[in-house]
PDB file of C-alpha atoms and ligand atoms in Angstrom:
ATOM      1  CA  MET A   1     270.255  81.615 -91.821  1.00 38.00           C
ATOM      2  CA  GLU A   2     270.146  78.636 -94.131  1.00 37.00           C
ATOM      3  CA  ALA A   3     271.483  75.458 -92.563  1.00 37.00           C
ATOM      4  CA  ARG A   4     274.812  74.743 -94.200  1.00 37.00           C
ATOM      5  CA  HIS A   5     276.984  72.316 -92.320  1.00 38.00           C
ATOM      6  CA  GLY A   6     280.682  71.592 -92.493  1.00 35.00           C
ATOM      7  CA  SER A   7     283.747  73.462 -91.442  1.00 37.00           C
ATOM      8  CA  SER A   8     284.353  75.296 -94.697  1.00 37.00           C
ATOM      9  CA  GLY A   9     282.247  77.617 -96.807  1.00 34.00           C
ATOM     10  CA  GLN A  10     282.583  75.431 -99.916  1.00 36.00           C
ATOM     11  CA  ALA A  11     279.017  74.166 -99.746  1.00 35.00           C
ATOM     12  CA  VAL A  12     277.841  77.735-100.183  1.00 34.00           C
ATOM     13  CA  ALA A  13     279.804  78.100-103.405  1.00 36.00           C
ATOM     14  CA  ARG A  14     278.152  74.956-104.819  1.00 37.00           C
ATOM     15  CA  ALA A  15     274.640  76.188-104.078  1.00 38.00           C
ATOM     16  CA  PRO A  16     272.628  76.216-107.314  1.00 40.00           C
ATOM     17  CA  ARG A  17     271.709  79.560-108.758  1.00 42.00           C
ATOM     18  CA  HIS A  18     268.026  79.252-107.979  1.00 44.00           C
ATOM     19  CA  ALA A  19     268.863  78.549-104.340  1.00 41.00           C
ATOM     20  CA  ALA A  20     271.029  81.647-104.185  1.00 42.00           C
ATOM     21  CA  ARG A  21     268.054  83.662-105.367  1.00 45.00           C
ATOM     22  CA  SER A  22     265.907  82.363-102.537  1.00 45.00           C
ATOM     23  CA  ARG A  23     264.318  85.087-100.433  1.00 47.00           C
ATOM     24  CA  ARG A  24     265.116  83.335 -97.170  1.00 51.00           C
ATOM     25  CA  ALA A  25     266.860  85.615 -94.713  1.00 51.00           C
ATOM     26  CA  GLY A  26     270.605  85.433 -95.183  1.00 51.00           C
ATOM     27  CA  ALA A  27     270.323  83.660 -98.540  1.00 53.00           C
ATOM     28  CA  VAL A  28     270.202  86.626-100.895  1.00 46.00           C
ATOM     29  CA  PRO A  29     273.841  87.241-101.813  1.00 56.00           C
ATOM     30  CA  GLN A  30     272.817  89.000-105.007  1.00 84.00           C
ATOM     31  CA  ARG A  31     270.986  91.754-103.192  1.00 94.00           C
ATOM     32  CA  VAL A  32     272.855  95.032-103.502  1.00 97.00           C
ATOM     33  CA  MET A  33     270.328  97.389-101.957  1.00 98.00           C
ATOM     34  CA  ARG A  34     267.445  97.221 -99.530  1.00 98.00           C
ATOM     35  CA  VAL A  35     264.861  99.993 -99.400  1.00 98.00           C
ATOM     36  CA  THR A  36     262.533 100.060 -96.417  1.00 98.00           C
ATOM     37  CA  VAL A  37     259.476 102.237 -96.804  1.00 98.00           C
ATOM     38  CA  LEU A  38     259.221 103.928 -93.422  1.00 98.00           C
ATOM     39  CA  GLY A  39     256.520 106.342 -94.520  1.00 98.00           C
ATOM     40  CA  SER A  40     254.190 105.916 -97.510  1.00 98.00           C
ATOM     41  CA  GLY A  41     251.749 108.685 -96.581  1.00 98.00           C
ATOM     42  CA  ASP A  42     251.173 112.157 -97.939  1.00 98.00           C
ATOM     43  CA  ALA A  43     251.421 115.482 -96.093  1.00 98.00           C
ATOM     44  CA  PHE A  44     248.042 114.833 -94.471  1.00 98.00           C
ATOM     45  CA  GLY A  45     248.806 111.400 -93.063  1.00 97.00           C
ATOM     46  CA  ALA A  46     246.068 109.872 -95.214  1.00 98.00           C
ATOM     47  CA  GLY A  47     245.049 106.436 -94.010  1.00 98.00           C
ATOM     48  CA  GLY A  48     247.108 106.898 -90.845  1.00 98.00           C
ATOM     49  CA  ARG A  49     250.296 106.427 -92.861  1.00 98.00           C
ATOM     50  CA  PHE A  50     253.592 107.956 -91.823  1.00 98.00           C
ATOM     51  CA  HIS A  51     255.267 110.845 -93.617  1.00 98.00           C
ATOM     52  CA  SER A  52     257.814 110.281 -96.386  1.00 98.00           C
ATOM     53  CA  ALA A  53     260.995 108.432 -95.446  1.00 98.00           C
ATOM     54  CA  TYR A  54     262.804 105.689 -97.355  1.00 98.00           C
ATOM     55  CA  LEU A  55     265.586 103.905 -95.530  1.00 98.00           C
ATOM     56  CA  THR A  56     268.154 102.824 -98.121  1.00 98.00           C
ATOM     57  CA  GLN A  57     270.886 100.368 -97.201  1.00 98.00           C
ATOM     58  CA  VAL A  58     273.830  99.570 -99.475  1.00 98.00           C
ATOM     59  CA  GLU A  59     277.289  98.202 -98.753  1.00 97.00           C
ATOM     60  CA  GLY A  60     279.107 100.893 -96.815  1.00 98.00           C
ATOM     61  CA  ALA A  61     276.226 103.334 -96.281  1.00 98.00           C
ATOM     62  CA  THR A  62     272.788 103.691 -94.767  1.00 98.00           C
ATOM     63  CA  PHE A  63     270.795 106.736 -95.694  1.00 98.00           C
ATOM     64  CA  LEU A  64     267.315 108.177 -95.706  1.00 98.00           C
ATOM     65  CA  LEU A  65     265.634 109.578 -98.751  1.00 99.00           C
ATOM     66  CA  ASP A  66     263.438 112.200 -97.105  1.00 99.00           C
ATOM     67  CA  CYS A  67     262.824 112.508 -93.399  1.00 98.00           C
ATOM     68  CA  GLY A  68     259.246 113.460 -92.567  1.00 98.00           C
ATOM     69  CA  PRO A  69     258.144 114.474 -89.062  1.00 98.00           C
ATOM     70  CA  SER A  70     257.061 110.923 -88.139  1.00 98.00           C
ATOM     71  CA  ILE A  71     260.601 109.566 -88.623  1.00 98.00           C
ATOM     72  CA  LEU A  72     261.164 108.420 -85.045  1.00 98.00           C
ATOM     73  CA  GLN A  73     257.843 106.590 -84.834  1.00 98.00           C
ATOM     74  CA  SER A  74     258.263 104.929 -88.224  1.00 98.00           C
ATOM     75  CA  ALA A  75     261.885 103.889 -87.599  1.00 98.00           C
ATOM     76  CA  LYS A  76     261.141 102.518 -84.132  1.00 98.00           C
ATOM     77  CA  ARG A  77     258.089 100.656 -85.352  1.00 98.00           C
ATOM     78  CA  VAL A  78     260.251  98.572 -87.703  1.00 97.00           C
ATOM     79  CA  GLY A  79     262.946  98.239 -85.042  1.00 97.00           C
ATOM     80  CA  TRP A  80     265.635  99.971 -87.048  1.00 96.00           C
ATOM     81  CA  ASP A  81     268.683 101.188 -85.138  1.00 96.00           C
ATOM     82  CA  LEU A  82     268.783 104.936 -85.788  1.00 97.00           C
ATOM     83  CA  GLY A  83     272.449 104.976 -84.786  1.00 97.00           C
ATOM     84  CA  LYS A  84     273.307 103.330 -88.124  1.00 98.00           C
ATOM     85  CA  LEU A  85     272.208 106.326 -90.178  1.00 98.00           C
ATOM     86  CA  ASP A  86     274.964 108.004 -92.166  1.00 98.00           C
ATOM     87  CA  ALA A  87     273.084 110.569 -94.227  1.00 98.00           C
ATOM     88  CA  VAL A  88     269.747 112.170 -95.018  1.00 99.00           C
ATOM     89  CA  LEU A  89     268.906 113.265 -98.561  1.00 99.00           C
ATOM     90  CA  VAL A  90     266.029 115.705 -98.758  1.00 98.00           C
ATOM     91  CA  THR A  91     264.018 116.000-101.979  1.00 98.00           C
ATOM     92  CA  HIS A  92     262.475 119.384-101.214  1.00 98.00           C
ATOM     93  CA  LEU A  93     261.708 121.703 -98.347  1.00 98.00           C
ATOM     94  CA  HIS A  94     258.115 120.753 -97.608  1.00 98.00           C
ATOM     95  CA  GLY A  95     257.456 119.746 -94.022  1.00 98.00           C
ATOM     96  CA  ASP A  96     256.367 116.188 -94.770  1.00 98.00           C
ATOM     97  CA  HIS A  97     259.786 115.572 -96.381  1.00 98.00           C
ATOM     98  CA  PHE A  98     262.290 117.291 -94.088  1.00 98.00           C
ATOM     99  CA  GLY A  99     260.392 118.107 -90.875  1.00 98.00           C
ATOM    100  CA  GLY A 100     261.777 115.052 -89.051  1.00 98.00           C
ATOM    101  CA  ILE A 101     265.399 116.180 -89.075  1.00 99.00           C
ATOM    102  CA  PRO A 102     265.157 118.132 -85.780  1.00 98.00           C
ATOM    103  CA  PHE A 103     263.631 115.025 -84.196  1.00 98.00           C
ATOM    104  CA  LEU A 104     266.669 113.054 -85.358  1.00 98.00           C
ATOM    105  CA  PHE A 105     268.870 115.687 -83.701  1.00 98.00           C
ATOM    106  CA  MET A 106     266.895 115.276 -80.469  1.00 98.00           C
ATOM    107  CA  GLU A 107     267.171 111.488 -80.671  1.00 98.00           C
ATOM    108  CA  TYR A 108     270.953 111.685 -81.101  1.00 98.00           C
ATOM    109  CA  ARG A 109     271.285 114.309 -78.389  1.00 98.00           C
ATOM    110  CA  TYR A 110     269.300 112.501 -75.703  1.00 98.00           C
ATOM    111  CA  GLU A 111     268.317 108.927 -76.560  1.00 97.00           C
ATOM    112  CA  THR A 112     270.801 107.369 -78.999  1.00 97.00           C
ATOM    113  CA  PRO A 113     274.043 109.206 -78.255  1.00 97.00           C
ATOM    114  CA  ARG A 114     276.008 110.036 -81.360  1.00 98.00           C
ATOM    115  CA  THR A 115     279.438 111.501 -81.958  1.00 98.00           C
ATOM    116  CA  ARG A 116     280.055 110.697 -85.616  1.00 98.00           C
ATOM    117  CA  PRO A 117     278.956 113.122 -88.314  1.00 98.00           C
ATOM    118  CA  LEU A 118     275.484 113.191 -89.818  1.00 98.00           C
ATOM    119  CA  LEU A 119     275.472 114.236 -93.469  1.00 98.00           C
ATOM    120  CA  ILE A 120     272.507 116.156 -94.819  1.00 98.00           C
ATOM    121  CA  TYR A 121     272.029 116.654 -98.544  1.00 98.00           C
ATOM    122  CA  GLY A 122     269.313 118.747-100.097  1.00 98.00           C
ATOM    123  CA  PRO A 123     268.536 121.624-102.392  1.00 98.00           C
ATOM    124  CA  GLU A 124     269.777 125.139-101.827  1.00 98.00           C
ATOM    125  CA  GLY A 125     268.425 126.551 -98.573  1.00 98.00           C
ATOM    126  CA  THR A 126     268.352 123.217 -96.728  1.00 98.00           C
ATOM    127  CA  GLU A 127     270.788 124.223 -93.987  1.00 98.00           C
ATOM    128  CA  GLN A 128     268.970 127.423 -93.128  1.00 98.00           C
ATOM    129  CA  ARG A 129     265.510 125.826 -93.129  1.00 98.00           C
ATOM    130  CA  VAL A 130     266.609 122.910 -90.950  1.00 98.00           C
ATOM    131  CA  LYS A 131     268.279 125.243 -88.445  1.00 98.00           C
ATOM    132  CA  CYS A 132     265.212 127.520 -88.319  1.00 98.00           C
ATOM    133  CA  LEU A 133     262.928 124.560 -87.781  1.00 98.00           C
ATOM    134  CA  PHE A 134     265.118 123.144 -84.996  1.00 98.00           C
ATOM    135  CA  THR A 135     265.064 126.523 -83.267  1.00 98.00           C
ATOM    136  CA  ALA A 136     261.296 126.809 -83.625  1.00 98.00           C
ATOM    137  CA  LEU A 137     260.746 123.339 -82.158  1.00 98.00           C
ATOM    138  CA  TYR A 138     263.408 123.104 -79.417  1.00 98.00           C
ATOM    139  CA  GLU A 139     264.780 126.557 -78.813  1.00 98.00           C
ATOM    140  CA  ARG A 140     267.214 125.840 -75.984  1.00 98.00           C
ATOM    141  CA  THR A 141     268.680 122.608 -77.385  1.00 97.00           C
ATOM    142  CA  ALA A 142     269.046 124.215 -80.795  1.00 98.00           C
ATOM    143  CA  ALA A 143     271.052 127.051 -79.253  1.00 98.00           C
ATOM    144  CA  GLU A 144     273.595 124.612 -77.783  1.00 97.00           C
ATOM    145  CA  PRO A 145     276.232 122.760 -79.813  1.00 97.00           C
ATOM    146  CA  LEU A 146     275.204 119.223 -80.747  1.00 98.00           C
ATOM    147  CA  PRO A 147     277.611 116.473 -79.627  1.00 98.00           C
ATOM    148  CA  PHE A 148     278.090 115.398 -83.258  1.00 98.00           C
ATOM    149  CA  PRO A 149     278.903 117.338 -86.430  1.00 98.00           C
ATOM    150  CA  VAL A 150     276.086 118.004 -88.879  1.00 98.00           C
ATOM    151  CA  VAL A 151     277.586 118.395 -92.332  1.00 98.00           C
ATOM    152  CA  TYR A 152     275.323 120.059 -94.880  1.00 98.00           C
ATOM    153  CA  HIS A 153     275.768 119.636 -98.608  1.00 98.00           C
ATOM    154  CA  GLU A 154     273.476 121.673-100.809  1.00 98.00           C
ATOM    155  CA  VAL A 155     273.395 119.984-104.186  1.00 98.00           C
ATOM    156  CA  GLU A 156     272.585 121.079-107.705  1.00 98.00           C
ATOM    157  CA  PRO A 157     270.290 119.233-110.094  1.00 98.00           C
ATOM    158  CA  GLY A 158     272.296 116.556-111.849  1.00 98.00           C
ATOM    159  CA  GLN A 159     274.914 116.345-109.107  1.00 98.00           C
ATOM    160  CA  THR A 160     275.996 112.857-108.043  1.00 98.00           C
ATOM    161  CA  VAL A 161     277.217 112.026-104.562  1.00 98.00           C
ATOM    162  CA  PRO A 162     278.933 108.776-103.512  1.00 98.00           C
ATOM    163  CA  LEU A 163     277.429 107.028-100.483  1.00 98.00           C
ATOM    164  CA  GLY A 164     279.119 103.698 -99.754  1.00 98.00           C
ATOM    165  CA  ASP A 165     278.904 101.591-102.911  1.00 97.00           C
ATOM    166  CA  ALA A 166     276.077 103.747-104.274  1.00 98.00           C
ATOM    167  CA  SER A 167     276.086 106.769-106.544  1.00 98.00           C
ATOM    168  CA  VAL A 168     273.136 108.993-105.808  1.00 98.00           C
ATOM    169  CA  THR A 169     272.096 111.619-108.332  1.00 98.00           C
ATOM    170  CA  ALA A 170     269.700 114.472-107.660  1.00 98.00           C
ATOM    171  CA  ILE A 171     267.318 114.803-110.597  1.00 98.00           C
ATOM    172  CA  ARG A 172     265.232 117.902-111.083  1.00 98.00           C
ATOM    173  CA  VAL A 173     261.494 117.320-110.871  1.00 98.00           C
ATOM    174  CA  HIS A 174     258.614 119.767-111.201  1.00 98.00           C
ATOM    175  CA  HIS A 175     256.611 120.267-108.047  1.00 98.00           C
ATOM    176  CA  VAL A 176     255.714 123.734-106.721  1.00 98.00           C
ATOM    177  CA  PRO A 177     257.101 126.832-108.447  1.00 97.00           C
ATOM    178  CA  GLU A 178     258.635 128.350-105.319  1.00 97.00           C
ATOM    179  CA  LEU A 179     260.873 125.370-104.506  1.00 97.00           C
ATOM    180  CA  MET A 180     263.647 123.413-106.145  1.00 98.00           C
ATOM    181  CA  ALA A 181     262.501 119.798-105.969  1.00 98.00           C
ATOM    182  CA  PHE A 182     264.544 116.658-106.599  1.00 98.00           C
ATOM    183  CA  GLY A 183     263.978 113.007-107.154  1.00 98.00           C
ATOM    184  CA  TYR A 184     266.922 110.747-106.385  1.00 98.00           C
ATOM    185  CA  ARG A 185     268.431 108.089-108.598  1.00 98.00           C
ATOM    186  CA  VAL A 186     270.418 105.514-106.625  1.00 98.00           C
ATOM    187  CA  GLU A 187     272.755 103.231-108.577  1.00 98.00           C
ATOM    188  CA  VAL A 188     274.711 100.359-107.105  1.00 97.00           C
ATOM    189  CA  GLY A 189     276.094  97.175-108.619  1.00 95.00           C
ATOM    190  CA  GLY A 190     274.412  97.832-111.954  1.00 95.00           C
ATOM    191  CA  ARG A 191     270.964  98.253-110.397  1.00 97.00           C
ATOM    192  CA  THR A 192     268.981 101.442-110.245  1.00 98.00           C
ATOM    193  CA  PHE A 193     266.359 102.725-107.860  1.00 98.00           C
ATOM    194  CA  LEU A 194     264.526 105.920-108.723  1.00 98.00           C
ATOM    195  CA  TYR A 195     262.555 107.805-106.095  1.00 98.00           C
ATOM    196  CA  SER A 196     260.342 110.528-107.529  1.00 98.00           C
ATOM    197  CA  GLY A 197     259.937 112.746-104.477  1.00 98.00           C
ATOM    198  CA  ASP A 198     256.929 115.041-104.984  1.00 98.00           C
ATOM    199  CA  THR A 199     256.393 115.890-108.616  1.00 98.00           C
ATOM    200  CA  ALA A 200     253.987 116.498-111.409  1.00 98.00           C
ATOM    201  CA  TRP A 201     253.965 113.832-114.113  1.00 97.00           C
ATOM    202  CA  THR A 202     256.354 115.006-116.852  1.00 97.00           C
ATOM    203  CA  ASP A 203     258.096 113.540-119.885  1.00 96.00           C
ATOM    204  CA  ASP A 204     261.416 114.110-118.115  1.00 97.00           C
ATOM    205  CA  LEU A 205     260.305 111.977-115.195  1.00 97.00           C
ATOM    206  CA  ALA A 206     259.220 109.231-117.593  1.00 97.00           C
ATOM    207  CA  GLU A 207     262.671 109.290-119.207  1.00 97.00           C
ATOM    208  CA  TYR A 208     264.422 109.003-115.863  1.00 98.00           C
ATOM    209  CA  ALA A 209     262.179 106.107-114.876  1.00 98.00           C
ATOM    210  CA  ARG A 210     262.514 104.146-118.096  1.00 98.00           C
ATOM    211  CA  GLY A 211     263.874 100.672-117.477  1.00 97.00           C
ATOM    212  CA  VAL A 212     264.956 101.154-113.867  1.00 98.00           C
ATOM    213  CA  ASP A 213     264.905  98.199-111.509  1.00 98.00           C
ATOM    214  CA  LEU A 214     262.749  99.963-108.938  1.00 98.00           C
ATOM    215  CA  PHE A 215     260.698 103.106-109.359  1.00 98.00           C
ATOM    216  CA  VAL A 216     258.967 104.456-106.282  1.00 98.00           C
ATOM    217  CA  CYS A 217     256.593 107.048-107.660  1.00 98.00           C
ATOM    218  CA  GLU A 218     254.409 109.418-105.754  1.00 98.00           C
ATOM    219  CA  CYS A 219     250.662 109.097-106.294  1.00 98.00           C
ATOM    220  CA  SER A 220     248.872 111.751-104.304  1.00 98.00           C
ATOM    221  CA  THR A 221     245.494 111.858-106.015  1.00 98.00           C
ATOM    222  CA  PHE A 222     243.106 109.850-108.142  1.00 98.00           C
ATOM    223  CA  GLU A 223     240.293 111.930-109.597  1.00 97.00           C
ATOM    224  CA  THR A 224     241.829 115.337-108.871  1.00 97.00           C
ATOM    225  CA  GLN A 225     244.411 116.371-111.464  1.00 95.00           C
ATOM    226  CA  LEU A 226     247.009 118.807-110.173  1.00 96.00           C
ATOM    227  CA  ASP A 227     250.100 120.218-111.798  1.00 96.00           C
ATOM    228  CA  ILE A 228     252.178 119.569-108.666  1.00 98.00           C
ATOM    229  CA  HIS A 229     251.456 115.876-108.012  1.00 98.00           C
ATOM    230  CA  VAL A 230     250.902 112.623-109.894  1.00 98.00           C
ATOM    231  CA  SER A 231     247.379 111.217-110.122  1.00 98.00           C
ATOM    232  CA  TYR A 232     246.737 107.501-110.416  1.00 98.00           C
ATOM    233  CA  PRO A 233     245.361 107.607-113.989  1.00 97.00           C
ATOM    234  CA  GLU A 234     248.471 109.473-115.177  1.00 97.00           C
ATOM    235  CA  ILE A 235     250.887 106.849-113.923  1.00 97.00           C
ATOM    236  CA  ALA A 236     248.608 103.893-114.695  1.00 97.00           C
ATOM    237  CA  ALA A 237     248.326 104.930-118.352  1.00 96.00           C
ATOM    238  CA  ARG A 238     252.111 104.892-118.760  1.00 96.00           C
ATOM    239  CA  ALA A 239     253.244 102.220-116.356  1.00 97.00           C
ATOM    240  CA  ARG A 240     253.732  99.510-118.950  1.00 96.00           C
ATOM    241  CA  GLU A 241     255.710 101.610-121.422  1.00 96.00           C
ATOM    242  CA  LEU A 242     258.147 102.701-118.694  1.00 97.00           C
ATOM    243  CA  GLY A 243     259.466  99.153-118.563  1.00 97.00           C
ATOM    244  CA  CYS A 244     260.475  99.343-114.903  1.00 98.00           C
ATOM    245  CA  ARG A 245     261.246  96.008-113.319  1.00 97.00           C
ATOM    246  CA  ARG A 246     259.153  97.042-110.325  1.00 98.00           C
ATOM    247  CA  LEU A 247     256.953 100.098-109.900  1.00 98.00           C
ATOM    248  CA  VAL A 248     255.600 100.953-106.477  1.00 98.00           C
ATOM    249  CA  LEU A 249     253.282 103.859-105.734  1.00 98.00           C
ATOM    250  CA  SER A 250     253.785 105.809-102.529  1.00 98.00           C
ATOM    251  CA  HIS A 251     253.017 109.227-100.966  1.00 98.00           C
ATOM    252  CA  LEU A 252     249.475 107.936-101.209  1.00 98.00           C
ATOM    253  CA  GLY A 253     246.718 110.458-100.604  1.00 98.00           C
ATOM    254  CA  SER A 254     243.134 109.963 -99.529  1.00 98.00           C
ATOM    255  CA  GLU A 255     241.810 109.585-103.088  1.00 98.00           C
ATOM    256  CA  PRO A 256     243.931 106.598-104.155  1.00 98.00           C
ATOM    257  CA  LEU A 257     243.596 105.063-100.696  1.00 98.00           C
ATOM    258  CA  ARG A 258     239.799 105.173-100.919  1.00 98.00           C
ATOM    259  CA  ARG A 259     240.050 103.079-104.082  1.00 97.00           C
ATOM    260  CA  ILE A 260     243.037 100.958-103.185  1.00 95.00           C
ATOM    261  CA  GLY A 261     241.100  97.749-103.824  1.00 94.00           C
ATOM    262  CA  GLU A 262     240.654  98.677-107.507  1.00 94.00           C
ATOM    263  CA  LEU A 263     244.234  99.774-108.223  1.00 97.00           C
ATOM    264  CA  SER A 264     246.199  97.410-110.436  1.00 97.00           C
ATOM    265  CA  LEU A 265     249.598  98.982-109.676  1.00 98.00           C
ATOM    266  CA  GLU A 266     251.479  97.966-106.552  1.00 98.00           C
ATOM    267  CA  CYS A 267     251.125 100.337-103.603  1.00 98.00           C
ATOM    268  CA  ALA A 268     253.652 100.820-100.819  1.00 98.00           C
ATOM    269  CA  ARG A 269     252.876 100.058 -97.197  1.00 98.00           C
ATOM    270  CA  ASP A 270     254.654 101.458 -94.180  1.00 98.00           C
ATOM    271  CA  GLY A 271     257.387  99.039 -93.141  1.00 98.00           C
ATOM    272  CA  MET A 272     257.631  97.142 -96.447  1.00 98.00           C
ATOM    273  CA  THR A 273     261.067  96.228 -97.745  1.00 98.00           C
ATOM    274  CA  LEU A 274     262.074  96.364-101.393  1.00 98.00           C
ATOM    275  CA  ASP A 275     265.207  94.436-102.323  1.00 97.00           C
ATOM    276  CA  LEU A 276     267.236  94.809-105.467  1.00 96.00           C
TER     277      LEU A 276
HETATM  278 ZN1  LIG B 301     254.825 115.510 -99.885  1.00 93.14          ZN
HETATM  279 ZN1  LIG B 302     255.826 118.647-101.576  1.00 93.14          ZN
END
């Protein structure tokens, strides 16, 4: 906390604008959202990185965008209190994006007792897949009632859900043909964070990303071009024209990680925080 003496808060109000923008802890009143990258790795844990999970904190809500199987390790490594989680928003039903949800259930059942509801948002089929996975992993616990309600909301592309001060919109992205895949657009206080989820590079994605304050874009490959993921040259060629205030690459695979020293775009790290 910044040292501000006196018995009233008036000194705070007189603080010059540049001081208010300081990044010192407790001195960032203009921040409306904090995103903590819990997992910046791909499905294969390239570079020893954790699976996808982005802890997003806004006034009135704390939620995860994706919840990969390493969620408990990644959350505990940064010392985040899992009890504060209100909701999980799943981009698509690949294991590295939703496979951690049963581990959250186990945490709340045995380690961090929970009674309040946990909201889970995702594409059609989310409830069934999560329940099947829980049963496959912990058969007996999954057969018993959990001590807290799990409230599933299966959302449609374009649907917006309110979470605290934020409006979160599921945007359709193009990943594998057998699955509905979303990115999420989080808007709060006039600022916008776009998370791509897993996707091919498309013109639609570029339109969604244009001019946002923070774009966390997947970058799974470098030299290999796939029609289900973004390669580094694809995003690098268009980064400037997108006009994002900050662009951060994540879901980093072995190819971009091998060349990380030559990449000019910012890359996520596990545990990094992104404020806006
Ligand atoms: Zn993935
Ligand atoms: Zn995927």
